[in-house]
Coordinates of C-alpha atoms and ligand atoms in Angstrom, one line a residue:
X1 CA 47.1 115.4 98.8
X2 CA 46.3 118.9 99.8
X3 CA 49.0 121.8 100.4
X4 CA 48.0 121.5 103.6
X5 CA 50.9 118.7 103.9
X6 CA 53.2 121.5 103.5
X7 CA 52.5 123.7 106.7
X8 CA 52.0 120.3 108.8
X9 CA 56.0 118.8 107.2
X10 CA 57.2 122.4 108.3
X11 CA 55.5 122.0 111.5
X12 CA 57.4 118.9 112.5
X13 CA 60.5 120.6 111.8
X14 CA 59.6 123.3 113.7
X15 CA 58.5 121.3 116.6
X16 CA 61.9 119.1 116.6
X17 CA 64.3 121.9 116.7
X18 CA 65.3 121.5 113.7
X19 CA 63.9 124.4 111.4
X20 CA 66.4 126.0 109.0
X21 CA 66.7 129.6 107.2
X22 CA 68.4 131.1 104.6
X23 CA 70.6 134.4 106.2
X24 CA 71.4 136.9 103.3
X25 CA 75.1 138.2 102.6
X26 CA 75.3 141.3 100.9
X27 CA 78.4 142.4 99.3
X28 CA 81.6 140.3 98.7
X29 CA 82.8 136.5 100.5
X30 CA 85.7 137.3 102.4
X31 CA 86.8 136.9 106.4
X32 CA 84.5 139.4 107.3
X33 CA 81.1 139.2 105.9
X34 CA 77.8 141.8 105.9
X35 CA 75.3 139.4 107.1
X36 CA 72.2 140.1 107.9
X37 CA 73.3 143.5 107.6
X38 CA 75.8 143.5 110.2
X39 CA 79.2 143.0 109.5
X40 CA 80.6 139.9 111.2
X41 CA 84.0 137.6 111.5
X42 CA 83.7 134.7 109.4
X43 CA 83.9 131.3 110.8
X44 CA 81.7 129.6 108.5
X45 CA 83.2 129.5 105.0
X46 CA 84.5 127.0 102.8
X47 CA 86.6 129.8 100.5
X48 CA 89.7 128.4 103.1
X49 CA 92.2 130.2 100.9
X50 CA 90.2 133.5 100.2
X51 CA 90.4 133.7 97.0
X52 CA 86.3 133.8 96.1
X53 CA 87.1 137.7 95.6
X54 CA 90.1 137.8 93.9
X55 CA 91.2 140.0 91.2
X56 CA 92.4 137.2 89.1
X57 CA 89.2 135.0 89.3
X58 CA 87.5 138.2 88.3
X59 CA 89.7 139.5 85.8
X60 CA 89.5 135.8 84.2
X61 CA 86.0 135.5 84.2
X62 CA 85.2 139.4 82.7
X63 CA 87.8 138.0 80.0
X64 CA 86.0 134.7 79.5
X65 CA 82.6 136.3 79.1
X66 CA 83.7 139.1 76.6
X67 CA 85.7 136.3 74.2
X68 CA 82.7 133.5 74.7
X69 CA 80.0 135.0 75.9
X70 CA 77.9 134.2 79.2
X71 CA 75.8 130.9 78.4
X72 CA 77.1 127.5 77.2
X73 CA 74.1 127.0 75.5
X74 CA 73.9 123.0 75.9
X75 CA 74.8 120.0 77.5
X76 CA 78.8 118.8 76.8
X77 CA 77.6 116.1 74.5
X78 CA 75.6 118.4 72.2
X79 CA 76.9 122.0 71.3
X80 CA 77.8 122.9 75.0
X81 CA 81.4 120.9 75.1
X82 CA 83.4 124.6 74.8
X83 CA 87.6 124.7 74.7
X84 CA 87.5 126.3 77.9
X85 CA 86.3 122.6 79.1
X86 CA 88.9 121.1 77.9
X87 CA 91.2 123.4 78.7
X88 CA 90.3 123.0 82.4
X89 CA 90.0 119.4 82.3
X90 CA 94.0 119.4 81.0
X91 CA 94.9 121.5 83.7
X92 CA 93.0 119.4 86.2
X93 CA 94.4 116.1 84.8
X94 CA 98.0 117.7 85.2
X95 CA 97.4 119.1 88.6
X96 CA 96.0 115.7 90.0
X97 CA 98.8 113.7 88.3
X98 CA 96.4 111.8 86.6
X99 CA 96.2 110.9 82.6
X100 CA 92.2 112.8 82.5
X101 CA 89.2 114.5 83.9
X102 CA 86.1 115.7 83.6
X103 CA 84.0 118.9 85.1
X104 CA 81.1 118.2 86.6
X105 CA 78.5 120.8 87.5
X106 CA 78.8 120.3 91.4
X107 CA 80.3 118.6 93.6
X108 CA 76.9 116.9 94.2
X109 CA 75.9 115.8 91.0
X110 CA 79.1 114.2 90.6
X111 CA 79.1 112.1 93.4
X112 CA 75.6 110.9 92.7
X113 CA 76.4 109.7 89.4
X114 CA 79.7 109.2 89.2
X115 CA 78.9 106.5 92.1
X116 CA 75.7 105.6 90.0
X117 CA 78.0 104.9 86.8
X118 CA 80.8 102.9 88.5
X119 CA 78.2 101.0 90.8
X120 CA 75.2 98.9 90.2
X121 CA 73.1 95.9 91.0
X122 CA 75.0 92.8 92.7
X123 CA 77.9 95.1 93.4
X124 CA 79.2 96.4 96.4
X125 CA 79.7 99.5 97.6
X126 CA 81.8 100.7 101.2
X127 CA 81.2 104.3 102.2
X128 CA 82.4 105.2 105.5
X129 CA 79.7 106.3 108.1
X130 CA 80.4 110.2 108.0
X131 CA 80.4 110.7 104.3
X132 CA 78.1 113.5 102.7
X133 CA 74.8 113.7 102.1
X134 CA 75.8 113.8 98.1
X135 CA 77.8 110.0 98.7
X136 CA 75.1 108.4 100.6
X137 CA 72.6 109.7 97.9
X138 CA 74.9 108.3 94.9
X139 CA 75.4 105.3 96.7
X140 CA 70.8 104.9 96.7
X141 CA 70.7 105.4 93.2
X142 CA 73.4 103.1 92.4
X143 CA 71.2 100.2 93.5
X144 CA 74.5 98.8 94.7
X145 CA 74.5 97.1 98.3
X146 CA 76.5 100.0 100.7
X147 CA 78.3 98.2 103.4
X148 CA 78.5 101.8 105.7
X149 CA 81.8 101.0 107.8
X150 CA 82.2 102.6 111.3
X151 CA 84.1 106.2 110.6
X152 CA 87.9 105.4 109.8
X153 CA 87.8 102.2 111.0
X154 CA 90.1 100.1 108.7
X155 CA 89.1 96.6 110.6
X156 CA 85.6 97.0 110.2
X157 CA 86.2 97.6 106.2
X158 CA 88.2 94.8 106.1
X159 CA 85.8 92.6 107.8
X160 CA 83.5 93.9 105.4
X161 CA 85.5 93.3 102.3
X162 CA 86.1 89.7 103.7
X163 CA 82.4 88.8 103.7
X164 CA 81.8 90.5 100.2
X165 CA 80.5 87.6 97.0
X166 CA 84.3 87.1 94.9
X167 CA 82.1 87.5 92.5
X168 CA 80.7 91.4 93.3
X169 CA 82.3 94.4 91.9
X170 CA 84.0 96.4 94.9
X171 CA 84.2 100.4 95.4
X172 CA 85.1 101.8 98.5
X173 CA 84.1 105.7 99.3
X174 CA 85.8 107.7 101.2
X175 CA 85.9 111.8 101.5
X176 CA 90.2 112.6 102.4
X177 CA 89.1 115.4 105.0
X178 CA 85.4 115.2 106.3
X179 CA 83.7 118.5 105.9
X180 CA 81.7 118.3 109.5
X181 CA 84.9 116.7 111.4
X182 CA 87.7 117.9 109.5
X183 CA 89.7 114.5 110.3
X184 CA 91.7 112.6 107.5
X185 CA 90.5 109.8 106.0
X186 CA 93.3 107.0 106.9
X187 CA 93.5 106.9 102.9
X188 CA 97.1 104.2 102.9
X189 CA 95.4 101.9 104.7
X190 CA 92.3 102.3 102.4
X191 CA 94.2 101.8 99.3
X192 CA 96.3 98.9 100.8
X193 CA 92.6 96.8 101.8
X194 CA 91.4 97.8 98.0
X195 CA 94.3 96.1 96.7
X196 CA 93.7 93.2 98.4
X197 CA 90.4 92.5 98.0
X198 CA 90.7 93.7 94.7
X199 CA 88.3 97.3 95.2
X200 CA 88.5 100.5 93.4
X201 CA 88.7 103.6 95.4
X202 CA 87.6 106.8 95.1
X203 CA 87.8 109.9 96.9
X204 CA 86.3 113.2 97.6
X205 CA 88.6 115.8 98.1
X206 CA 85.9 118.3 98.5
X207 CA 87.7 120.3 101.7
X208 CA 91.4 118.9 100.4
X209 CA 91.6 120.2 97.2
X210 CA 93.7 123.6 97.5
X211 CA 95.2 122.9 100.4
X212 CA 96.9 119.8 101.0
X213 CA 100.1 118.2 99.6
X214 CA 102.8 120.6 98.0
X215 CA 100.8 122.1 95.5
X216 CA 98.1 122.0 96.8
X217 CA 96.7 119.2 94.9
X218 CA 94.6 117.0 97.8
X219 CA 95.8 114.3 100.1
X220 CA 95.9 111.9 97.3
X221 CA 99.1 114.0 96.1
X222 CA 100.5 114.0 99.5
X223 CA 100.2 110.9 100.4
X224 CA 101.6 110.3 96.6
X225 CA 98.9 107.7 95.7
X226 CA 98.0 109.6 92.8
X227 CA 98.3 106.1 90.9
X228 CA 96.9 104.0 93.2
X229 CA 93.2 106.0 93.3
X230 CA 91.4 105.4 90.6
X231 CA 88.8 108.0 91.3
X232 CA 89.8 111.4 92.4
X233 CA 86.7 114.0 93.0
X234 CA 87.3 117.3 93.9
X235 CA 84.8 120.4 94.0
X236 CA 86.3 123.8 92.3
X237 CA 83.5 126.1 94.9
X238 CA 84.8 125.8 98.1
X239 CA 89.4 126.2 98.4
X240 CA 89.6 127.4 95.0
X241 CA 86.9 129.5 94.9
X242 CA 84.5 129.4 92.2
X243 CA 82.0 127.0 91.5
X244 CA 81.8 123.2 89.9
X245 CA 83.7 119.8 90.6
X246 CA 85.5 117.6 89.2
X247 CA 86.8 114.1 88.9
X248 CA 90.4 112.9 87.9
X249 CA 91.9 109.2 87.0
X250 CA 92.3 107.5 83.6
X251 CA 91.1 108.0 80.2
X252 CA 88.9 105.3 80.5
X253 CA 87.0 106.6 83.3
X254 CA 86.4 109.9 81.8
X255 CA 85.1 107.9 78.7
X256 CA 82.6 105.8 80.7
X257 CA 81.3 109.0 82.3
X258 CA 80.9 110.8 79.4
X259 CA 78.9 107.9 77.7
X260 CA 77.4 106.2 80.7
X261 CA 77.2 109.7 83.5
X262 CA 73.0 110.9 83.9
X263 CA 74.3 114.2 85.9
X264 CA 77.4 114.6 83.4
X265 CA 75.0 113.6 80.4
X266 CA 71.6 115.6 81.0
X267 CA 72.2 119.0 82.0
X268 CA 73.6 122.5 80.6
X269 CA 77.4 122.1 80.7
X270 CA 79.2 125.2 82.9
X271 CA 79.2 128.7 81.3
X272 CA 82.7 129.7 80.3
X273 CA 83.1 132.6 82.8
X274 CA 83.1 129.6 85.7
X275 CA 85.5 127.7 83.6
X276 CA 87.8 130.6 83.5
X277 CA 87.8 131.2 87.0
X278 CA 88.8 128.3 87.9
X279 CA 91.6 128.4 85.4
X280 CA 93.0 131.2 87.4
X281 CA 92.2 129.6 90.5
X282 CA 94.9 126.9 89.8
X283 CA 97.4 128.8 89.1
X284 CA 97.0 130.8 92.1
X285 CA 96.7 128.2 94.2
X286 CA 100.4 126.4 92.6
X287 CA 101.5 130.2 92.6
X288 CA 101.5 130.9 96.6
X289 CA 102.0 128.5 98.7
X290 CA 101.9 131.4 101.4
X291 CA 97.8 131.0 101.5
X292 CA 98.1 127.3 102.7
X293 CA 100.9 128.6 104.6
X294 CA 98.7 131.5 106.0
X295 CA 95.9 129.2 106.6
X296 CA 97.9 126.6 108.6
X297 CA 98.9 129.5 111.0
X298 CA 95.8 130.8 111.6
X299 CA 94.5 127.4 112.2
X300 CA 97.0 126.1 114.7
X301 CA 96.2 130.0 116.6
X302 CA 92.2 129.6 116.9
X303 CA 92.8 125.9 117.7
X304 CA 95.3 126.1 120.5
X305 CA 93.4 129.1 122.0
X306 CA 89.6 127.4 122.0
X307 CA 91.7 124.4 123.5
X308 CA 93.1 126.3 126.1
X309 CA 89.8 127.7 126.7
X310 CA 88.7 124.6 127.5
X311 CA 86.8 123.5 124.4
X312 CA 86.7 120.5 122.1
X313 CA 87.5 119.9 119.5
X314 CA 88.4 116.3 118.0
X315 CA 90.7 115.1 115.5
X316 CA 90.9 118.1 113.1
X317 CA 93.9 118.4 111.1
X318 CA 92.6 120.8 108.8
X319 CA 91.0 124.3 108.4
X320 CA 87.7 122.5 110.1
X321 CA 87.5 122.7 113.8
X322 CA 84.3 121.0 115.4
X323 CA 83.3 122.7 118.4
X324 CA 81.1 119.7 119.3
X325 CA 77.8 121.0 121.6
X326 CA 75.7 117.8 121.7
X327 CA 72.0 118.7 121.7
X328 CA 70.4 120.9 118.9
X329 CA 69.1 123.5 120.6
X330 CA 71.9 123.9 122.8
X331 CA 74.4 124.5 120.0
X332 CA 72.1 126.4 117.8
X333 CA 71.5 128.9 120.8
X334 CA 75.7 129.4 121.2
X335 CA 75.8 129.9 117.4
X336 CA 73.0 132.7 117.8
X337 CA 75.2 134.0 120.8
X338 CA 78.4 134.8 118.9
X339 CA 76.5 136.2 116.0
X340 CA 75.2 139.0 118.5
X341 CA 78.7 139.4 119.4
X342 CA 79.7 139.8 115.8
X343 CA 81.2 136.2 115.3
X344 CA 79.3 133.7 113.1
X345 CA 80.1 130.0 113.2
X346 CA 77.1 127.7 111.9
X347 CA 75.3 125.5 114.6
X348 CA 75.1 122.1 111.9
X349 CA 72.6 119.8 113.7
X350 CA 70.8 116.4 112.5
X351 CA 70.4 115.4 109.5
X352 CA 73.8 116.7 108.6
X353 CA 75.4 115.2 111.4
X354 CA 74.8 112.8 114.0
X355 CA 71.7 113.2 116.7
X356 CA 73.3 113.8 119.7
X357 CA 76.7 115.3 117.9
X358 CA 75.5 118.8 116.9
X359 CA 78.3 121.6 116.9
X360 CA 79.7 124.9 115.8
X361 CA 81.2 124.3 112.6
X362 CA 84.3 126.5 112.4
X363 CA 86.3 127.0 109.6
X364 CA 89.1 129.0 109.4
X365 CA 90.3 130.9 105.9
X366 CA 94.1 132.3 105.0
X367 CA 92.5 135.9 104.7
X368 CA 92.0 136.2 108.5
X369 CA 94.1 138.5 110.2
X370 CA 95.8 138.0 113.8
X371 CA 93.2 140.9 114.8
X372 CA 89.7 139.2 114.0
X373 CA 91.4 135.6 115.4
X374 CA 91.9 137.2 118.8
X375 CA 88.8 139.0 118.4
X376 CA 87.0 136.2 117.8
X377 CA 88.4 133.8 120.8
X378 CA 87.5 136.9 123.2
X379 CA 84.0 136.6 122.6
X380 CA 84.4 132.6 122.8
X381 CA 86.0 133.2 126.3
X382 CA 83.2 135.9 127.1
X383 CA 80.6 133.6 126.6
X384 CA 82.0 130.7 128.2
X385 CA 82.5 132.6 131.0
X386 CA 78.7 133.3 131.2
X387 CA 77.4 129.8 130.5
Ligands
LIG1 N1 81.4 116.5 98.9 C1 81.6 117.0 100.1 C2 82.5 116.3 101.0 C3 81.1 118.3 100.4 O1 81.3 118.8 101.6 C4 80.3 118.9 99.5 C5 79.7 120.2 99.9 O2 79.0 121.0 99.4 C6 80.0 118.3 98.2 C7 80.6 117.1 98.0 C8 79.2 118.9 97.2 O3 79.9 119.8 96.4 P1 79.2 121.1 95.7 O4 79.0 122.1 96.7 O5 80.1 121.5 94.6 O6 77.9 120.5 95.2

């Protein structure tokens, strides 16, 4: 196969709307960001609680490096398992009310084989139609059967479940808040099916973790079905700040993964400086509840103004508001629109969501001040004027 199959696979992306590129940030992550090299309000991060930039991360991090050094130097089970993993894994067990846990290196390669470890041939697996990209993928390599049930849609798992073999292992997948909808899983109902038909759950709480229940913990703490999930994934890059994932449940689990896990297994483990940082990040997070208290006001202000603007939004209860477009290009060309105004809120189109559901995904972060909200719903109002 020549390169030439290169160009031509661009060309088709090209030609269906679809073509992607990387814009560069210079300087810190923060409500405002130098993109491009203009300065712009920032709709489009998952730092919800701002604390990407914060002097304790940093301060934790330049402490970590000059004690241990930057590198790890190996994968956990060969000279790379450091205290500062442990360490984190404690506080993570602790945090999640759960008796263990264990860092992964993202949020990805934990879902792909954390679902590849737990799942296998002649099992079953029931991931809910809008999970991620990082799900669906760990569900393929699990060579499990997925049985994808309609979005939320407790009847359709249980119909599911029914028709199952007795004889199959059961997992049902679920993310708590969906990053492209930012809607709740309907996780008591979830559980309550799993019991019955005798399932494990697990969860990501990629866009939960940080924000939701008292101490900021996820919706698993909220709800308080801490013991009742057996699987608790989390990410450590997106609330809390830094970078990595994790997963929290019982001793057992963390032993299987550590023996049985390909992404946990076969790569260099963290370096302690990311470690460190998300250390700090904890304690910050358990430390001021005014960030998630910050971040629920601004939310409840950009929402209620787009909706009295006339825009939708769906069923978000959380920082991530889908202002849905439809077509591609469409929602692609209003994304380009508010950038020129100084506002930037990612178009997401197909494959990442739906055809036919593409939409400004905006996310809102505790840092933003009363200023750049109204700011930013001017230039909404602006251009919806003009369309
Ligand atoms: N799970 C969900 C729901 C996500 O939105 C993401 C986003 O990146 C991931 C997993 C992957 O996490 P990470 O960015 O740490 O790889």
């Amino acid at each position: 196969m020549s390169a030439s199959f290169i160009d031509s696979e661009l060309q088709k992306i090209k030609d269906a709307g679809l073509y992607r590129r990387l814009r560069r940030v210079d300087g810190d992550q923060d409500a405002t960001l130098k993109l491009d090299g203009r300065e712009v309000i920032n709709l489009s991060s998952n730092n919800y609680l701002g604390i990407a930039n914060h002097t304790a991360l940093a301060a934790a991090a330049k402490a970590a490096i000059d004690r241990y050094g930057c590198g790890s130097g190996a994968s956990r089970l060969i000279s790379g398992n450091m205290a500062l993993h442990e360490e984190l894994e404690a506080k993570l067990a602790e945090f999640k009310g759960t008796a263990a846990a264990l860092v992964f290196n993202s949020g990805f390669q934990a879902n792909t084989g954390i679902l590849s470890t737990l799942a296998g041939d002649g099992d079953v697996i029931f991931s809910d139609a809008l999970n991620h990209a990082s799900i669906i993928d760990g569900c393929r390599l699990s060579r499990a059967k997925t049985q994808v049930y309609r979005h939320c849609d407790l009847d359709h798992l249980k119909l599911q479940l029914k028709d199952a073999p007795s004889s199959a292992r059961k997992l049902i997948v679920t993310e708590t808040i969906f990053s492209m909808d930012g809607d709740e899983a309907p996780l008591d109902g979830i559980v309550e099916l799993a019991e019955r038909f005798d399932a494990m759950v697990m969860v990501d709480e990629a866009h939960a973790t940080g924000i939701f229940g008292a101490n900021g913990a996820g919706v698993v703490a909220k709800l308080g079905l801490s013991q009742r999930v057996a699987i608790q994934m989390g990410t450590l890059g997106k609330a809390l700040g830094g970078f990595g994932a994790y997963v929290a449940g019982s001793r057992a689990l963390r032993d299987l993964l550590i023996n049985r896990c390909r992404s946990f297994i076969f790569t260099t483990s963290l370096p302690p400086a990311v470690m460190a940082m998300a250390l700090a990040a904890i304690d910050l997070v358990k430390k001021e509840p005014e960030r998630r208290e910050a971040l629920s006001a601004n939310c409840r202000i950009l929402k209620n103004g787009l909706i009295q603007l006339g825009f939708e939004l769906g069923a978000s209860e959380s920082p991530i508001l889908p202002l849905i477009i439809g077509e591609s290009a469409k929602c692609m060309k209003f994304s380009e629109q508010l950038l020129a105004n100084g506002v930037f809120a990612q178009g997401i189109r197909p494959p990442t969501v739906p055809p036919g559901t593409s939409r400004l995904r905006i996310t809102l972060m505790a840092t933003h001040t009363a200023g750049q909200i109204e700011r930013a719903l001017k230039v909404f109002e602006e251009l919806k004027a003009q369309a």
